[in-house]
């Protein structure tokens, strides 16, 4: 079992206070957006044996067990603490077939890996799950088109009326596709005017419109503001989660959470960003299906584990809430795990963990936790 020393990423949208409050450190005044735990080459966790990339590369079968045969000689997930102080970009992720085809195509065309217009950094999909540690606001999936038509109509903005008519006049999938296409391909000057009027109306009306007013405050004139109005707004309470599968448009707005994802960098953006938006490729990947956001709540097992059930195998996230005086829990598994403390003080093997501290447990190695606090477990399904 290895204690992890993890990197904090200072993305501009990060909160200046949420991670320091969890870690019990003084804020630096700079944004602290994400703490990465895993073997991503961009910022691998460090151990007493070297980086986690080096540790796994030295003996994948020992460190990963049967996961090495199923997923290859690498840790197939990345675990994060994510602290959003401002909205992230509106985005979707490809499915595995799309990622493989897109990556192969861009490699064949010789697009440099670091080119700003490159869509596919690798050949993997990127399903992800966010579990709230505080109240957590986000956008997830398309709202029912009729409800969105009513929401837009309620703003009283003349330039939104064509979108209202489209949403009311077509079948669900066609309506959503036509409106998103129209928003993202509109004349930039006209769209800036529409966004400005929409933002003012959202701020004036408040209520259900308030989250979109805040988005517009951070991204003035961005067509992603109008695209965001097509999506479900959800406010997670601590312990609740969202699963973001392939093709589901989403954005995180504000709050602190534990995020886990398949190890990939493939993102197609819909707006709320100065980065490249490839509209034709985006429209190929987005799933134009309406429904609610699908809030997940953990399912308790007899041994005290609370599991966030998802339909993919690259990661499995669960948590243990250890009460004062409880017997030690044996968390030994035949698969690799990262254990993350988010509350209280717990002991994992020989390591005492306080909030924000974590350990890597190689496949099959004994893992016993005790103390009073909350521990998240990240592993895989084989």
CSV table of C-alpha atoms in Angstrom, one decimal:
chain,number,residue,atom,x,y,z
A,1,UNK,CA,0.0,0.0,0.0
A,2,UNK,CA,1.5,3.3,-1.1
A,3,UNK,CA,0.6,6.8,0.2
A,4,UNK,CA,-0.1,9.1,-2.7
A,5,UNK,CA,1.4,12.6,-3.2
A,6,UNK,CA,-1.0,14.2,-5.7
A,7,UNK,CA,-0.9,17.2,-8.0
A,8,UNK,CA,-3.4,20.1,-7.8
A,9,UNK,CA,-4.3,21.6,-11.2
A,10,UNK,CA,-4.9,25.4,-11.1
A,11,UNK,CA,-7.4,25.7,-13.9
A,12,UNK,CA,-9.1,29.1,-14.1
A,13,UNK,CA,-12.5,27.8,-13.3
A,14,UNK,CA,-11.4,26.3,-10.0
A,15,UNK,CA,-12.5,27.5,-6.6
A,16,UNK,CA,-10.0,29.4,-4.5
A,17,UNK,CA,-11.4,28.0,-1.2
A,18,UNK,CA,-13.1,24.6,-1.5
A,19,UNK,CA,-10.0,22.4,-1.7
A,20,UNK,CA,-8.1,24.3,0.9
A,21,UNK,CA,-11.1,24.0,3.2
A,22,UNK,CA,-11.2,20.2,2.7
A,23,UNK,CA,-7.4,19.8,3.1
A,24,UNK,CA,-7.2,22.1,6.1
A,25,UNK,CA,-4.7,24.4,4.4
A,26,UNK,CA,-4.6,28.2,3.9
A,27,UNK,CA,-6.0,29.4,0.5
A,28,UNK,CA,-3.3,30.8,-1.8
A,29,UNK,CA,-5.6,33.1,-3.6
A,30,UNK,CA,-5.2,31.1,-6.8
A,31,UNK,CA,-7.8,28.7,-8.2
A,32,UNK,CA,-7.3,25.1,-7.1
A,33,UNK,CA,-9.5,23.1,-9.5
A,34,UNK,CA,-8.6,19.5,-9.4
A,35,UNK,CA,-6.4,17.1,-7.4
A,36,UNK,CA,-5.5,14.1,-9.6
A,37,UNK,CA,-5.1,10.6,-8.1
A,38,UNK,CA,-3.9,7.9,-10.5
A,39,UNK,CA,-1.4,7.2,-13.3
A,40,UNK,CA,-2.3,9.8,-15.9
A,41,UNK,CA,0.9,10.7,-17.6
A,42,UNK,CA,0.1,14.4,-17.4
A,43,UNK,CA,0.3,14.4,-13.6
A,44,UNK,CA,0.8,11.0,-12.1
A,45,UNK,CA,0.6,10.5,-8.4
A,46,UNK,CA,3.9,10.0,-6.6
A,47,UNK,CA,4.8,7.2,-4.2
A,48,UNK,CA,7.8,6.1,-2.3
A,49,UNK,CA,8.5,3.8,-5.2
A,50,UNK,CA,8.4,6.4,-7.9
A,51,UNK,CA,5.4,7.8,-9.8
A,52,UNK,CA,2.4,5.5,-10.1
A,53,UNK,CA,3.1,5.3,-13.8
A,54,UNK,CA,6.6,3.9,-13.0
A,55,UNK,CA,5.3,1.6,-10.4
A,56,UNK,CA,2.8,0.0,-12.7
A,57,UNK,CA,5.1,-0.1,-15.7
A,58,UNK,CA,7.7,-2.0,-13.6
A,59,UNK,CA,5.2,-4.9,-13.0
A,60,UNK,CA,1.7,-4.5,-14.4
A,61,UNK,CA,0.5,-8.0,-13.5
A,62,UNK,CA,1.5,-7.6,-9.9
A,63,UNK,CA,0.1,-4.1,-9.4
A,64,UNK,CA,-3.1,-4.5,-11.5
A,65,UNK,CA,-3.8,-8.2,-11.2
A,66,UNK,CA,-6.5,-9.4,-13.7
A,67,UNK,CA,-7.2,-5.8,-14.7
A,68,UNK,CA,-4.0,-5.8,-16.7
A,69,UNK,CA,-5.3,-8.6,-18.9
A,70,UNK,CA,-8.7,-6.9,-19.4
A,71,UNK,CA,-7.6,-3.2,-19.8
A,72,UNK,CA,-3.9,-3.4,-20.7
A,73,UNK,CA,-0.9,-2.6,-18.6
A,74,UNK,CA,-2.2,0.7,-17.2
A,75,UNK,CA,-4.6,1.9,-14.5
A,76,UNK,CA,-7.8,2.3,-16.5
A,77,UNK,CA,-9.3,5.2,-14.3
A,78,UNK,CA,-8.4,8.6,-13.0
A,79,UNK,CA,-9.8,9.7,-9.6
A,80,UNK,CA,-10.1,13.4,-8.8
A,81,UNK,CA,-11.2,15.9,-6.2
A,82,UNK,CA,-12.9,18.6,-8.3
A,83,UNK,CA,-13.6,22.1,-7.0
A,84,UNK,CA,-15.6,24.3,-9.4
A,85,UNK,CA,-15.9,27.9,-8.6
A,86,UNK,CA,-17.1,28.9,-12.1
A,87,UNK,CA,-18.8,26.9,-14.9
A,88,UNK,CA,-16.7,24.4,-16.9
A,89,UNK,CA,-17.0,24.1,-20.6
A,90,UNK,CA,-20.2,22.5,-22.0
A,91,UNK,CA,-19.0,19.2,-23.5
A,92,UNK,CA,-19.6,15.6,-24.5
A,93,UNK,CA,-17.5,12.5,-24.7
A,94,UNK,CA,-17.4,9.9,-27.5
A,95,UNK,CA,-18.2,6.2,-27.1
A,96,UNK,CA,-15.4,3.6,-27.5
A,97,UNK,CA,-16.1,3.0,-31.2
A,98,UNK,CA,-16.2,6.7,-32.0
A,99,UNK,CA,-13.0,7.3,-30.1
A,100,UNK,CA,-11.1,4.6,-31.9
A,101,UNK,CA,-12.3,5.7,-35.3
A,102,UNK,CA,-11.7,9.4,-34.6
A,103,UNK,CA,-8.3,8.8,-33.2
A,104,UNK,CA,-7.3,6.6,-36.1
A,105,UNK,CA,-8.6,9.2,-38.6
A,106,UNK,CA,-6.7,12.1,-37.0
A,107,UNK,CA,-3.5,10.0,-36.8
A,108,UNK,CA,-3.9,9.1,-40.4
A,109,UNK,CA,-4.3,12.8,-41.3
A,110,UNK,CA,-1.2,13.7,-39.3
A,111,UNK,CA,-2.9,16.2,-37.0
A,112,UNK,CA,-0.4,16.9,-34.2
A,113,UNK,CA,-1.4,15.6,-30.8
A,114,UNK,CA,-1.2,19.1,-29.3
A,115,UNK,CA,-3.0,20.9,-32.1
A,116,UNK,CA,-5.9,23.1,-30.8
A,117,UNK,CA,-8.3,21.7,-33.3
A,118,UNK,CA,-7.6,18.0,-32.5
A,119,UNK,CA,-10.6,16.2,-31.1
A,120,UNK,CA,-9.2,12.8,-30.2
A,121,UNK,CA,-6.1,12.6,-28.0
A,122,UNK,CA,-6.4,8.8,-27.6
A,123,UNK,CA,-8.4,5.8,-28.7
A,124,UNK,CA,-10.5,5.5,-25.5
A,125,UNK,CA,-13.9,6.6,-24.3
A,126,UNK,CA,-14.4,8.8,-21.3
A,127,UNK,CA,-17.4,7.9,-19.2
A,128,UNK,CA,-17.3,9.7,-15.9
A,129,UNK,CA,-19.1,10.1,-12.6
A,130,UNK,CA,-19.2,13.0,-10.2
A,131,UNK,CA,-20.2,12.5,-6.5
A,132,UNK,CA,-21.0,15.6,-4.5
A,133,UNK,CA,-19.2,16.4,-1.3
A,134,UNK,CA,-21.0,19.8,-1.0
A,135,UNK,CA,-24.0,21.1,-2.8
A,136,UNK,CA,-23.0,20.7,-6.4
A,137,UNK,CA,-24.7,22.4,-9.4
A,138,UNK,CA,-24.4,21.0,-12.9
A,139,UNK,CA,-26.1,20.6,-16.3
A,140,UNK,CA,-26.7,17.1,-17.5
A,141,UNK,CA,-28.6,15.9,-20.6
A,142,UNK,CA,-31.4,17.5,-22.6
A,143,UNK,CA,-34.5,18.7,-21.0
A,144,UNK,CA,-37.8,17.7,-22.6
A,145,UNK,CA,-38.2,20.0,-25.7
A,146,UNK,CA,-41.6,21.2,-24.8
A,147,UNK,CA,-40.5,22.2,-21.3
A,148,UNK,CA,-37.5,24.0,-22.9
A,149,UNK,CA,-39.8,25.8,-25.3
A,150,UNK,CA,-41.8,27.1,-22.4
A,151,UNK,CA,-38.6,28.1,-20.5
A,152,UNK,CA,-37.3,30.1,-23.6
A,153,UNK,CA,-40.6,31.6,-24.3
A,154,UNK,CA,-40.8,32.9,-20.7
A,155,UNK,CA,-37.7,35.0,-21.3
A,156,UNK,CA,-39.5,37.2,-23.7
A,157,UNK,CA,-36.5,37.5,-26.0
A,158,UNK,CA,-37.6,38.0,-29.7
A,159,UNK,CA,-34.5,36.3,-31.2
A,160,UNK,CA,-35.2,33.1,-29.2
A,161,UNK,CA,-38.7,32.7,-30.8
A,162,UNK,CA,-37.4,30.7,-33.8
A,163,UNK,CA,-35.9,28.1,-31.4
A,164,UNK,CA,-39.2,28.0,-29.5
A,165,UNK,CA,-41.0,27.2,-32.7
A,166,UNK,CA,-38.5,24.5,-33.7
A,167,UNK,CA,-38.8,22.8,-30.3
A,168,UNK,CA,-42.6,22.8,-30.5
A,169,UNK,CA,-42.9,21.7,-34.2
A,170,UNK,CA,-40.6,18.7,-34.6
A,171,UNK,CA,-40.2,15.2,-33.0
A,172,UNK,CA,-37.9,15.3,-30.0
A,173,UNK,CA,-34.6,14.2,-31.5
A,174,UNK,CA,-35.0,16.3,-34.6
A,175,UNK,CA,-36.0,19.4,-32.5
A,176,UNK,CA,-33.0,19.1,-30.3
A,177,UNK,CA,-30.6,18.6,-33.2
A,178,UNK,CA,-32.0,21.5,-35.2
A,179,UNK,CA,-31.9,23.9,-32.3
A,180,UNK,CA,-28.4,23.0,-31.2
A,181,UNK,CA,-27.2,23.2,-34.8
A,182,UNK,CA,-28.8,26.6,-35.3
A,183,UNK,CA,-27.3,28.0,-32.1
A,184,UNK,CA,-23.8,26.8,-32.8
A,185,UNK,CA,-23.8,27.9,-36.5
A,186,UNK,CA,-25.5,31.3,-36.0
A,187,UNK,CA,-23.9,34.5,-37.2
A,188,UNK,CA,-21.5,35.4,-34.3
A,189,UNK,CA,-22.7,39.1,-34.1
A,190,UNK,CA,-26.3,38.1,-34.0
A,191,UNK,CA,-25.7,35.4,-31.4
A,192,UNK,CA,-23.8,37.8,-29.2
A,193,UNK,CA,-26.8,40.0,-29.2
A,194,UNK,CA,-29.1,37.1,-28.4
A,195,UNK,CA,-26.9,36.0,-25.6
A,196,UNK,CA,-26.8,39.5,-24.1
A,197,UNK,CA,-30.6,39.9,-24.2
A,198,UNK,CA,-31.0,36.4,-22.8
A,199,UNK,CA,-28.6,37.0,-20.0
A,200,UNK,CA,-30.3,40.2,-19.0
A,201,UNK,CA,-33.7,38.4,-19.0
A,202,UNK,CA,-32.4,35.5,-16.9
A,203,UNK,CA,-30.9,37.9,-14.3
A,204,UNK,CA,-34.1,39.9,-14.2
A,205,UNK,CA,-36.4,36.9,-13.7
A,206,UNK,CA,-34.2,34.8,-11.4
A,207,UNK,CA,-35.7,31.6,-10.1
A,208,UNK,CA,-35.2,28.7,-12.6
A,209,UNK,CA,-33.3,31.2,-14.8
A,210,UNK,CA,-30.7,32.2,-12.2
A,211,UNK,CA,-28.1,29.4,-13.0
A,212,UNK,CA,-28.1,30.5,-16.7
A,213,UNK,CA,-27.6,34.2,-15.7
A,214,UNK,CA,-24.5,33.1,-13.8
A,215,UNK,CA,-23.2,31.1,-16.8
A,216,UNK,CA,-23.7,34.2,-19.0
A,217,UNK,CA,-21.8,36.3,-16.5
A,218,UNK,CA,-18.8,34.1,-16.9
A,219,UNK,CA,-19.1,33.6,-20.7
A,220,UNK,CA,-20.6,36.8,-22.1
A,221,UNK,CA,-21.7,36.4,-25.7
A,222,UNK,CA,-20.9,32.7,-25.9
A,223,UNK,CA,-23.4,30.6,-27.8
A,224,UNK,CA,-22.9,27.9,-25.2
A,225,UNK,CA,-25.2,30.1,-22.9
A,226,UNK,CA,-28.1,29.3,-25.2
A,227,UNK,CA,-27.1,25.7,-25.6
A,228,UNK,CA,-27.0,25.4,-21.8
A,229,UNK,CA,-30.7,26.4,-21.7
A,230,UNK,CA,-31.5,23.2,-23.5
A,231,UNK,CA,-30.1,21.1,-20.6
A,232,UNK,CA,-31.4,19.9,-17.2
A,233,UNK,CA,-30.1,21.9,-14.3
A,234,UNK,CA,-29.5,19.7,-11.3
A,235,UNK,CA,-28.4,20.5,-7.7
A,236,UNK,CA,-26.8,17.5,-6.1
A,237,UNK,CA,-26.8,17.2,-2.3
A,238,UNK,CA,-23.8,15.6,-0.6
A,239,UNK,CA,-23.6,11.9,-1.4
A,240,UNK,CA,-25.6,12.2,-4.6
A,241,UNK,CA,-24.0,11.6,-8.0
A,242,UNK,CA,-24.3,12.0,-11.8
A,243,UNK,CA,-23.1,9.4,-14.3
A,244,UNK,CA,-22.1,11.0,-17.7
A,245,UNK,CA,-22.1,8.4,-20.4
A,246,UNK,CA,-21.1,8.8,-24.0
A,247,UNK,CA,-22.8,11.6,-26.0
A,248,UNK,CA,-24.5,13.2,-23.0
A,249,UNK,CA,-23.9,17.0,-23.0
A,250,UNK,CA,-23.0,18.3,-19.5
A,251,UNK,CA,-21.2,21.0,-17.6
A,252,UNK,CA,-20.2,21.4,-13.9
A,253,UNK,CA,-21.1,24.8,-12.5
A,254,UNK,CA,-20.2,25.0,-8.9
A,255,UNK,CA,-19.3,22.8,-5.9
A,256,UNK,CA,-16.8,20.2,-4.6
A,257,UNK,CA,-17.0,16.6,-5.5
A,258,UNK,CA,-15.2,13.3,-6.1
A,259,UNK,CA,-14.9,12.6,-9.8
A,260,UNK,CA,-13.8,9.3,-11.5
A,261,UNK,CA,-13.5,8.7,-15.2
A,262,UNK,CA,-12.0,6.3,-17.7
A,263,UNK,CA,-8.4,7.3,-18.5
A,264,UNK,CA,-8.9,9.4,-21.6
A,265,UNK,CA,-8.6,13.0,-22.7
A,266,UNK,CA,-11.2,12.9,-25.4
A,267,UNK,CA,-13.6,15.9,-25.2
A,268,UNK,CA,-15.8,17.5,-27.8
A,269,UNK,CA,-16.9,21.0,-26.7
A,270,UNK,CA,-20.3,22.7,-27.2
A,271,UNK,CA,-19.4,26.1,-25.9
A,272,UNK,CA,-18.6,28.0,-22.7
A,273,UNK,CA,-15.0,28.0,-23.7
A,274,UNK,CA,-12.5,29.8,-25.9
A,275,UNK,CA,-11.3,26.5,-27.1
A,276,UNK,CA,-12.1,24.9,-30.5
A,277,UNK,CA,-15.7,23.8,-31.1
A,278,UNK,CA,-15.9,21.3,-34.0
A,279,UNK,CA,-19.6,21.5,-34.8
A,280,UNK,CA,-19.9,18.7,-37.4
A,281,UNK,CA,-18.0,16.2,-35.2
A,282,UNK,CA,-19.9,17.3,-32.1
A,283,UNK,CA,-23.2,16.7,-33.8
A,284,UNK,CA,-22.1,13.2,-34.8
A,285,UNK,CA,-21.3,12.4,-31.2
A,286,UNK,CA,-24.1,14.0,-29.2
A,287,UNK,CA,-27.1,11.8,-28.3
A,288,UNK,CA,-30.2,13.8,-28.9
A,289,UNK,CA,-32.3,12.1,-26.3
A,290,UNK,CA,-34.3,14.0,-23.7
A,291,UNK,CA,-34.9,12.9,-20.1
A,292,UNK,CA,-34.1,13.8,-16.5
A,293,UNK,CA,-30.6,14.2,-15.2
A,294,UNK,CA,-30.6,10.7,-13.6
A,295,UNK,CA,-29.3,11.5,-10.1
A,296,UNK,CA,-27.6,8.5,-8.6
A,297,UNK,CA,-27.7,7.6,-4.9
A,298,UNK,CA,-25.5,4.9,-3.4
A,299,UNK,CA,-26.7,1.3,-3.0
A,300,UNK,CA,-25.8,-0.1,0.4
A,301,UNK,CA,-24.4,-3.6,0.7
A,302,UNK,CA,-24.4,-5.9,3.8
A,303,UNK,CA,-20.7,-5.1,4.5
A,304,UNK,CA,-21.3,-1.4,4.8
A,305,UNK,CA,-20.1,-0.5,1.3
A,306,UNK,CA,-22.2,2.1,-0.6
A,307,UNK,CA,-21.9,1.6,-4.3
A,308,UNK,CA,-22.5,4.0,-7.2
A,309,UNK,CA,-23.7,1.6,-9.8
A,310,UNK,CA,-22.7,2.4,-13.5
A,311,UNK,CA,-22.8,0.3,-16.7
A,312,UNK,CA,-19.1,0.4,-17.4
A,313,UNK,CA,-16.1,-1.6,-16.1
A,314,UNK,CA,-13.2,0.8,-16.2
A,315,UNK,CA,-14.1,2.2,-12.8
A,316,UNK,CA,-16.3,1.4,-9.8
A,317,UNK,CA,-16.8,4.0,-7.1
A,318,UNK,CA,-18.1,3.3,-3.6
A,319,UNK,CA,-17.8,4.8,-0.2
A,320,UNK,CA,-17.6,3.6,3.4
A,321,UNK,CA,-18.8,5.8,6.3
A,322,UNK,CA,-17.0,4.6,9.4
A,323,UNK,CA,-18.7,5.5,12.7
A,324,UNK,CA,-16.8,6.0,15.9
A,325,UNK,CA,-15.9,2.7,17.5
A,326,UNK,CA,-16.7,0.5,14.5
A,327,UNK,CA,-14.7,-2.6,13.8
A,328,UNK,CA,-12.0,-2.4,11.2
A,329,UNK,CA,-13.2,-3.1,7.6
A,330,UNK,CA,-11.3,-5.5,5.4
A,331,UNK,CA,-11.3,-3.9,1.9
A,332,UNK,CA,-8.9,-6.4,0.3
A,333,UNK,CA,-9.7,-6.9,-3.4
A,334,UNK,CA,-8.1,-8.8,-6.3
A,335,UNK,CA,-8.2,-5.6,-8.3
A,336,UNK,CA,-6.2,-2.3,-7.8
A,337,UNK,CA,-7.7,0.4,-5.7
A,338,UNK,CA,-7.3,3.9,-4.6
A,339,UNK,CA,-8.7,4.8,-1.2
A,340,UNK,CA,-9.5,8.5,-0.5
A,341,UNK,CA,-10.4,10.0,2.8
A,342,UNK,CA,-13.0,12.9,2.6
A,343,UNK,CA,-13.9,13.2,6.2
A,344,UNK,CA,-12.7,12.4,9.7
A,345,UNK,CA,-9.5,10.5,10.3
A,346,UNK,CA,-9.1,6.9,9.1
A,347,UNK,CA,-6.2,4.4,9.1
A,348,UNK,CA,-5.5,2.4,5.9
A,349,UNK,CA,-2.9,-0.2,6.7
A,350,UNK,CA,0.0,1.7,8.3
A,351,UNK,CA,-1.1,5.1,6.9
A,352,UNK,CA,-3.3,7.6,8.8
A,353,UNK,CA,-5.4,9.6,6.3
A,354,UNK,CA,-7.1,12.9,6.8
A,355,UNK,CA,-9.4,14.6,4.3
A,356,UNK,CA,-7.9,14.8,0.8
A,357,UNK,CA,-5.2,12.1,1.5
A,358,UNK,CA,-5.1,8.8,-0.4
A,359,UNK,CA,-3.4,5.5,-0.9
A,360,UNK,CA,-2.9,3.1,-3.8
A,361,UNK,CA,-3.5,-0.6,-3.0
A,362,UNK,CA,-2.0,-3.1,-5.5
A,363,UNK,CA,-4.3,-6.0,-6.6
A,364,UNK,CA,-4.6,-8.6,-3.9
A,365,UNK,CA,-2.7,-6.7,-1.2
A,366,UNK,CA,-4.4,-6.6,2.2
A,367,UNK,CA,-6.3,-3.4,2.8
A,368,UNK,CA,-7.9,-2.8,6.2
A,369,UNK,CA,-9.4,0.5,7.3
A,370,UNK,CA,-10.4,1.7,10.7
A,371,UNK,CA,-11.2,4.9,12.5
A,372,UNK,CA,-14.1,7.4,12.2
A,373,UNK,CA,-14.6,9.0,8.8
A,374,UNK,CA,-15.5,8.6,5.2
A,375,UNK,CA,-13.5,6.7,2.6
A,376,UNK,CA,-14.1,6.5,-1.1
A,377,UNK,CA,-12.9,3.4,-2.9
A,378,UNK,CA,-12.0,3.5,-6.6
A,379,UNK,CA,-11.4,0.2,-8.4
A,380,UNK,CA,-12.4,-1.7,-11.6
A,381,UNK,CA,-14.8,-4.5,-12.6
A,382,UNK,CA,-13.2,-7.6,-14.0
